[in-house]
Every structure is written in structure tokens, then in C-alpha cells.
Coordinates of C-alpha atoms in Angstrom, one line a residue:
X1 CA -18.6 -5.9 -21.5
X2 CA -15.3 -6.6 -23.3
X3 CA -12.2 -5.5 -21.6
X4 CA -10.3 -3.2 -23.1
X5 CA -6.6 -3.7 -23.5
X6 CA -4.8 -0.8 -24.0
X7 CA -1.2 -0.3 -23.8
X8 CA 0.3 1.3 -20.8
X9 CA 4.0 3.7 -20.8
X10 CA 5.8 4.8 -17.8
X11 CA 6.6 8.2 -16.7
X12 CA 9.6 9.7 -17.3
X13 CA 12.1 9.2 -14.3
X14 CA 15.2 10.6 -13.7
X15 CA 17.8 9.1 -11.8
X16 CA 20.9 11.3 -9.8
X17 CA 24.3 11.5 -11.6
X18 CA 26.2 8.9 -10.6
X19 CA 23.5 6.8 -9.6
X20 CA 23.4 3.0 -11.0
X21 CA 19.5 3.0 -11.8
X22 CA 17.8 0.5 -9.9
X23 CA 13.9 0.4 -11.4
X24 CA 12.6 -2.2 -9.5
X25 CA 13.5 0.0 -5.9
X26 CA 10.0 1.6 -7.7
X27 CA 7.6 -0.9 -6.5
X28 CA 7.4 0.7 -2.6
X29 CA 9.0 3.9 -1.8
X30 CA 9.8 5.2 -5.0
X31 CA 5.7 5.6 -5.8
X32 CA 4.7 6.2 -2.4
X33 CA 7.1 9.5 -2.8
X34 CA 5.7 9.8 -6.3
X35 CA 2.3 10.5 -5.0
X36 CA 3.4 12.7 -2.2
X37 CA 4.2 15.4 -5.2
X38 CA 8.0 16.2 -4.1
X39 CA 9.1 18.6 -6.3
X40 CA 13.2 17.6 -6.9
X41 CA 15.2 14.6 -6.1
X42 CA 14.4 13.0 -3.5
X43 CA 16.3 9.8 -1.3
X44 CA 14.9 7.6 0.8
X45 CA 18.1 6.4 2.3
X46 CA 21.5 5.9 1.4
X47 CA 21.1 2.9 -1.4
X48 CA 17.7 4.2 -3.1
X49 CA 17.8 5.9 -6.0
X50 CA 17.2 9.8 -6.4
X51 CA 14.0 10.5 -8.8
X52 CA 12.5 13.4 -10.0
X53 CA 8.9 13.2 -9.8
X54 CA 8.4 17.3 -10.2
X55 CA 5.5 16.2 -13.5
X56 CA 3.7 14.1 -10.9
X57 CA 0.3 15.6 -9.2
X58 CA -0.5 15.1 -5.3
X59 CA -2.5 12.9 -3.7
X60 CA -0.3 13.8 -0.5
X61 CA -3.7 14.2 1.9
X62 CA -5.2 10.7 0.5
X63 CA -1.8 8.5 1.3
X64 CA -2.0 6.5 4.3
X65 CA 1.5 4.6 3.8
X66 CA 1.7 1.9 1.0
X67 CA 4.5 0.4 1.6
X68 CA 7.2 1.5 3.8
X69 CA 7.0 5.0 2.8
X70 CA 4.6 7.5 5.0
X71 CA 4.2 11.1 4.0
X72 CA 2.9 13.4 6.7
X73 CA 3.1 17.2 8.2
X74 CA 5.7 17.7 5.7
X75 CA 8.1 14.7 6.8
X76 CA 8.7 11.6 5.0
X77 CA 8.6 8.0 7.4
X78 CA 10.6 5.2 5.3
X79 CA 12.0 1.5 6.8
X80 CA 15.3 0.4 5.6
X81 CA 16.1 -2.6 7.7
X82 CA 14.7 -2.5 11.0
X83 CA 15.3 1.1 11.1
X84 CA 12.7 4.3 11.0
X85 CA 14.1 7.2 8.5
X86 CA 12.3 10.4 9.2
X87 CA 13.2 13.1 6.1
X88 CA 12.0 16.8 5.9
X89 CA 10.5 17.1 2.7
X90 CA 9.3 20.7 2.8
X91 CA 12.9 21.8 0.8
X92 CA 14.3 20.0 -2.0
X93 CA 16.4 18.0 -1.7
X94 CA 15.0 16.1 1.1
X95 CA 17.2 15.8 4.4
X96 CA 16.9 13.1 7.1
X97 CA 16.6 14.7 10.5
X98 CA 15.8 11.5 12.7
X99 CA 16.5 7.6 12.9
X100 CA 15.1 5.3 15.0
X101 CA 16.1 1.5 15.4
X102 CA 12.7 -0.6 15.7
X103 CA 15.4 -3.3 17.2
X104 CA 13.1 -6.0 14.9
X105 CA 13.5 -7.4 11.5
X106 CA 12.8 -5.2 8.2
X107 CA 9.9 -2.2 8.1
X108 CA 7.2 -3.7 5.8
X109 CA 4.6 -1.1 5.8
X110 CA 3.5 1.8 7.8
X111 CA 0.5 3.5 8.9
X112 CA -0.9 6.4 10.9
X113 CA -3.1 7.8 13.6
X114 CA -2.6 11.6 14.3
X115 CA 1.1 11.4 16.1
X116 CA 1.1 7.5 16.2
X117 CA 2.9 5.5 13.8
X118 CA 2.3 1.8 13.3
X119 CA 4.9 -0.1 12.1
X120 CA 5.0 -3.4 10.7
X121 CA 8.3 -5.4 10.8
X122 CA 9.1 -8.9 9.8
X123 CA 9.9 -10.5 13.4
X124 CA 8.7 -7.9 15.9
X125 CA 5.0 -7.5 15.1
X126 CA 3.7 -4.1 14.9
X127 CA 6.2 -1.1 16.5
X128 CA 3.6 1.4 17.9
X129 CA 5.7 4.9 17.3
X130 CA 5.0 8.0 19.1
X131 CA 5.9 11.1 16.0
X132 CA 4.7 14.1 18.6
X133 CA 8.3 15.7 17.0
X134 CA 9.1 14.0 13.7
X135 CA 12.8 14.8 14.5
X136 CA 12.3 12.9 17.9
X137 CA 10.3 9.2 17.3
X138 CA 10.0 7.3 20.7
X139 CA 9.0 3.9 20.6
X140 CA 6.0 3.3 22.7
X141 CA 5.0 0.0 22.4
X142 CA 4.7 -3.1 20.2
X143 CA 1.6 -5.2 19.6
X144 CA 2.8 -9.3 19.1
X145 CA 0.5 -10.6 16.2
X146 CA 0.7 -14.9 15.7
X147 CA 2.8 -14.3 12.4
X148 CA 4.5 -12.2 10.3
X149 CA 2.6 -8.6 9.4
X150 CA 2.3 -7.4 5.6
X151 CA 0.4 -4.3 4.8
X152 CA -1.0 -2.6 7.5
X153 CA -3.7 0.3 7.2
X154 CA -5.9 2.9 9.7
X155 CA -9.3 3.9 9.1
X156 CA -10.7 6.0 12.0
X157 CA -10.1 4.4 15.1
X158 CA -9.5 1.5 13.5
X159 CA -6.2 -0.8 12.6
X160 CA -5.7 -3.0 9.9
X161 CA -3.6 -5.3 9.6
X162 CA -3.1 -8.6 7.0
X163 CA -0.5 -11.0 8.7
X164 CA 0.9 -14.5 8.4
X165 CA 2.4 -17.3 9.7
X166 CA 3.7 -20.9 9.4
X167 CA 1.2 -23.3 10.6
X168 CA -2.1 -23.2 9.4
X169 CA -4.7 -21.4 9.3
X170 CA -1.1 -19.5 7.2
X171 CA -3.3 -16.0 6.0
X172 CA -5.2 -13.9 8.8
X173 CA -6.7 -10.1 8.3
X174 CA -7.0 -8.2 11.7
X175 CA -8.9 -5.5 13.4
X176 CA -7.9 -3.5 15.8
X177 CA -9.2 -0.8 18.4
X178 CA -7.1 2.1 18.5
X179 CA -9.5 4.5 20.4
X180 CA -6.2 4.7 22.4
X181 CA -4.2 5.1 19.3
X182 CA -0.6 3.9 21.6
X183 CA -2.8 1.3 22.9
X184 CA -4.5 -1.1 20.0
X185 CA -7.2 -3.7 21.4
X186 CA -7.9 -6.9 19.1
X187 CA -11.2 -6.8 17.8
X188 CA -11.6 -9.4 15.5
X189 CA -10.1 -11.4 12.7
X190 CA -10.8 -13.7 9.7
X191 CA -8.8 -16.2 7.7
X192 CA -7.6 -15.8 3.8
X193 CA -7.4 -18.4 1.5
X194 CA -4.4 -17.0 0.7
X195 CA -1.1 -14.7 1.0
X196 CA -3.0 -10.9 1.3
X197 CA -0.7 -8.2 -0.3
X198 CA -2.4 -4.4 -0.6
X199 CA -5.7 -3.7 0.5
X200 CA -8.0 -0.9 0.7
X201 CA -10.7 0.0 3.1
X202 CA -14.4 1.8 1.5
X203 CA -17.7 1.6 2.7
X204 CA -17.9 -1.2 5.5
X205 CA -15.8 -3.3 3.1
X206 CA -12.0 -4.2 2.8
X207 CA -10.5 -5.3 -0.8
X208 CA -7.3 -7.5 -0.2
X209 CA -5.3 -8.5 -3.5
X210 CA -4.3 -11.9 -3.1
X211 CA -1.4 -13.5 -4.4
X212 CA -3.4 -16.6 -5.8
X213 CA -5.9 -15.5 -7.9
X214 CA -7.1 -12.0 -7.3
X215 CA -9.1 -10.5 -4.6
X216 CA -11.4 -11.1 -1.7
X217 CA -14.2 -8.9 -0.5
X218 CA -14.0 -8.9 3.3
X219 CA -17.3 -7.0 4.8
X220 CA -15.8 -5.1 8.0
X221 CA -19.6 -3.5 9.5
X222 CA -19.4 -5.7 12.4
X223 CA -15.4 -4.9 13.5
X224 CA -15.4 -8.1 16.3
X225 CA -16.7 -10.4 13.3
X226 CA -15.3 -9.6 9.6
X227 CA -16.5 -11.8 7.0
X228 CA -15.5 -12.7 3.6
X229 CA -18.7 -12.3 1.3
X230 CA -17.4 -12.1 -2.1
X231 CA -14.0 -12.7 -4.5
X232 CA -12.9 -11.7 -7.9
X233 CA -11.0 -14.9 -9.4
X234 CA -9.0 -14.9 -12.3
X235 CA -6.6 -18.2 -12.5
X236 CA -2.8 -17.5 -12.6
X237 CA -2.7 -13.8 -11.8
X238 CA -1.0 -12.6 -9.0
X239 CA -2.5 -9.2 -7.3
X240 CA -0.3 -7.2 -5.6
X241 CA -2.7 -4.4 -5.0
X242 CA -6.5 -2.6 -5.6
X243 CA -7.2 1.0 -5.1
X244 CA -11.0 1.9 -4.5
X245 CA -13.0 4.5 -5.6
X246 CA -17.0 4.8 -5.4
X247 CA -17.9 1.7 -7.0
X248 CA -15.4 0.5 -8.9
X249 CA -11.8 -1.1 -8.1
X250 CA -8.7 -0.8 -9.7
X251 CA -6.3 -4.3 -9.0
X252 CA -2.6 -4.5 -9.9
X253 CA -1.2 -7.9 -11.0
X254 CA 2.2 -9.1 -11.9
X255 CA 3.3 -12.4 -13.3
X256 CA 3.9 -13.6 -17.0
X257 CA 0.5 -11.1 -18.0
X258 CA 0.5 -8.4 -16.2
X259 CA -2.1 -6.0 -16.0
X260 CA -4.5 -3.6 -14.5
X261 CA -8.1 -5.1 -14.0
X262 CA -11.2 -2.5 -13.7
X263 CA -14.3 -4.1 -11.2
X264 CA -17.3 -3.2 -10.6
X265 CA -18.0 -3.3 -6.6
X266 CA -21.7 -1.9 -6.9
X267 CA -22.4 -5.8 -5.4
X268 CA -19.2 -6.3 -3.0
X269 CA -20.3 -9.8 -2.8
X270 CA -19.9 -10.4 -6.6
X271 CA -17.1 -8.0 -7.9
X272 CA -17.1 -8.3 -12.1
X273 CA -14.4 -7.3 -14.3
X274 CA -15.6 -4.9 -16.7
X275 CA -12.4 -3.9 -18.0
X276 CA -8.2 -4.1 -17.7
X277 CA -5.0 -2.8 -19.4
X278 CA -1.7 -4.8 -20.3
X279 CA 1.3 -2.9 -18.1
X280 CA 4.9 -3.2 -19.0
X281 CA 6.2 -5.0 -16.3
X282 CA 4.7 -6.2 -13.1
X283 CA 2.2 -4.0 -11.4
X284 CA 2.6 -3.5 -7.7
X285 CA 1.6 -0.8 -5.3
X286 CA -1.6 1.9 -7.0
X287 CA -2.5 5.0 -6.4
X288 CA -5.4 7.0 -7.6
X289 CA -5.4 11.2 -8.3
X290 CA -8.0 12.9 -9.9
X291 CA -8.4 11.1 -13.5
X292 CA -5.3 9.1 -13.2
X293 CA -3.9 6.0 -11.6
X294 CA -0.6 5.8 -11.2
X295 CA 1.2 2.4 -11.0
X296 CA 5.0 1.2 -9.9
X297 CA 5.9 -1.6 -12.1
X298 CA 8.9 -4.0 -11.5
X299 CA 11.4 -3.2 -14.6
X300 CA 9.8 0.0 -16.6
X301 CA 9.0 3.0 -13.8
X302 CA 5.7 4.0 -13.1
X303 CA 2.7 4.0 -15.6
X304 CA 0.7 6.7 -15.3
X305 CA -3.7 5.3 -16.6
X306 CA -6.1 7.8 -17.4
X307 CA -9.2 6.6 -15.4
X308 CA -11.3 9.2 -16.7
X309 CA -14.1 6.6 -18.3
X310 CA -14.5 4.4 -15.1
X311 CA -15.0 1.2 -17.6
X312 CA -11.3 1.0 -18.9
X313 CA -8.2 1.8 -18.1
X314 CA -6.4 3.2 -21.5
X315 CA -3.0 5.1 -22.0
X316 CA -2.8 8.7 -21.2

């Protein structure tokens, strides 16, 4: 099939008066509180900009933490630094009601388990937070991975995590056992061929955008022995994230041609484009609600796709 190449316009986002606007903070926390449906302005700290993202539906009970932004039970978990904000978002404006320092090096992604939060941080591994009373985190433990974690995800009683690290092999993606959710086992890993950004987990399988070239099907059924079995390779582009659905993927990309590229993943091993639309800046983090994907670009807010006709991805 050809692909289609529609143009694709941001949302309108309002900034706070006063407020120098800042549109590239929109490629982490700024979506993440997008898709949690805040009505109002809300901050994730001090330096972020306030948006309004009242027009924007919720997909608060299918976000798992994309970024270093968690919504959950009405509280919002963000990383600035090596610290862990904790706002009450059930009023608007959002307030902050708790900070912890992770006493590591900057909050790249979260995740959680029930009242365990898993953090990933640039020097200290993972920070394994107990959230029993948002207003009161406690540190637990911390789980030491060989290099440096990226995005980190839970399915189950399961922890994923993409890392990595100086010498090779550079690029791992890790499983853990979190039965004992303050306690995570290693399970198993495999190596990427290269930097892992996003990822999502669906149906025994886990779709890592890759900074080189698009994505890699890892198959995730046997927990102590993932696999890779398949890739979607386009020269140049540079995937920063994929959102799943049934059997098709959508996978951002930034770079001098950014876009959003449809795949079919009826046959995880051989994922085929069967359609993609041109963005206005760099695509980053994805999420999916209803008929619409919604996308943080770098420079031009978040574009909003209508995903209605699974084949394209065309302008609402």
C-alpha cells in the first residue's frame, strides 16, 4: 500500500501569563499530563511551563509513565533532577504535596506497581519507591543495572527496563521479576543493536523504537530468554517512540523528516509499513485515546492524528 502523507497541526496550548513559552519542555511531561485529562493549568515544577490541556480526552487508566511524568490515584509523580515531585491533581491548579530526593543523577522515566514506584535515574539505577501515602514516598531500595537506564515499563509482575552503558555490548533490554514488587529479581536480558528510546509491551512481544533506524520486535513469552525476532528498518530516521494497539503500531520519529509511521504487526517478526504522516516538528513520546493519537513534537506542541482508519494516520 502507498503511504499516506497527510499533514499534521498541533493542538492549541496555552501557556500561564508571564510565562516565557518553552515548546520543546512538551516532549515528556507536558504530554504525559496531556493524556492524564487535567482540566486547568497545570505545573510540573517550578521551571515548566503551565498548559491548559482542558480540550484533551483521558487516557488516565491506560498511562503507565512515559517519561518522567506518572499519573495515578489522583496524584501526579514527575523527576526534576534527582528529585521525586508528587502533585495533587484532583483540584486545579495542581499543588505539590511531597518531594523526595532520589540522592542519584536526573529522573528519566517512571513506572508503577500498585504502591511501588520505579524510578529510573541517570547514575543510581532504578530507585524502588514505596507511594503507600503519595504525600509521604519512602525510598525502599534501589536495583544497580551495568549502565545507564532509559524508559522503564511494568506489565503484571513484570519490569522492563531498556538501559545502557559504555563498553560494549552498549544497548541491553531487561526483565525483571517483581512478584515482590519492592524486591525485583533479574530474569533475563537481550542486546540492541542500538540506543532503545520508547517501547511498548502487547501480546508476548515488546516494540522498542530505536534511535538508528526504527524498531525492533523483541518476543518476551519466555521472560528468562527474550529474543529479537523481527525489525522495521527505514535508513536515517530516528524513532523516539511506538504505541501499540491490536495489530498495528504507531512509531514516532524525529530528525530532518519527521513523521508518524503506521505498521502492521499481524507478523511481529516482519513488521510492514502500511502507512505514515509528515509532523511539524520532531515526534517524541505517543499516546493513543479512542480514535486519536496524540503526539509531543519538539518546536510546534502536540499534534493530535485521527487513527480512525487503522491504515493512515491523516489530520483531524
Amino acid at each position: 500500500m502507498t503511504p499516506s502523507h497527510a499533514p499534521i497541526h498541533p493542538l492549541d496550548v496555552g501557556l500561564c501569563p508571564g510565562r516565557r513559552p518553552r515548546p520543546w519542555r512538551l516532549r515528556g511531561a507536558a504530554l504525559l499530563f496531556a493524556a492524564a485529562g487535567l482540566a486547568g493549568a497545570v505545573c510540573a515544577h517550578a521551571s515548566a511551563p503551565c498548559i491548559d490541556y482542558s480540550q484533551v480526552p483521558s487516557v488516565r487508566d491506560r498511562l503507565l509513565g512515559d517519561g518522567a511524568v506518572l499519573v495515578a490515584n489522583g496524584h501526579a509523580y514527575t523527576g526534576h533532577l534527582s528529585r521525586l515531585l508528587v502533585h495533587d491533581v484532583s483540584t486545579s491548579p495542581a499543588s505539590q504535596v511531597a518531594e523526595l530526593d532520589l540522592e542519584s543523577g536526573s529522573v528519566r522515566s517512571l513506572a508503577r506497581s500498585g504502591d511501588v514506584l520505579y524510578a529510573a535515574t541517570v547514575q543510581g539505577g532504578i530507585a524502588v519507591v514505596a507511594i503507600v501515602d503519595p504525600e509521604q514516598p519512602v525510598r525502599v531500595t534501589s536495583l544497580a543495572l551495568p549502565g545507564e537506564p532509559g524508559r522503564v515499563r511494568v506489565d503484571g509482575a513484570r519490569l522492563y527496563v531498556e538501559d545502557r552503558r559504555a563498553t560494549a555490548p552498549f544497548y541491553h533490554f531487561r526483565i525483571f521479576d517483581i512478584t515482590t514488587p519492592t524486591n525485583p529479581q533479574p530474569l533475563g536480558s537481550t542486546t540492541l543493536p542500538f540506543a532503545g528510546a520508547g517501547f511498548a509491551l502487547e501480546n508476548d512481544h515488546a516494540y522498542v523504537a530505536m534511535t538508528n533506524g526504527g524498531m525492533q520486535v523483541i518476543d518476551i513469552a519466555l521472560p528468562n530468554a527474550p529474543v529479537i525476532r523481527g525489525q522495521f528498518f527505514v535508513p536515517g530516521i530516528v524513532a523516539r517512540d511506538v504505541a501499540v494497539r491490536g495489530d498495528r503500531a504507531w512509531l514516532t520519529s524525529s530528525g530532518s523528516d519527521p513523521r508518524v509511521y503506521v505498521l502492521d504487526i499481524s507478523n511481529a517478526m516482519a513488521p510492514e509499513s502500511v502507512g505514515d504522516a509528515a509532523l511539524p516538528d520532531g515526534g517524541w513520546g505517543i499516546v493513543l485515546d479512542g480514535d486519536n493519537a496524540y503526539v509531543a513534537t519538539g518546536g510546534a506542541g502536540i499534534a493530535r492524528l485521527d487513527i480512525a482508519q487503522t491504515d493512515v494516520a491523516a489530520l483531524v
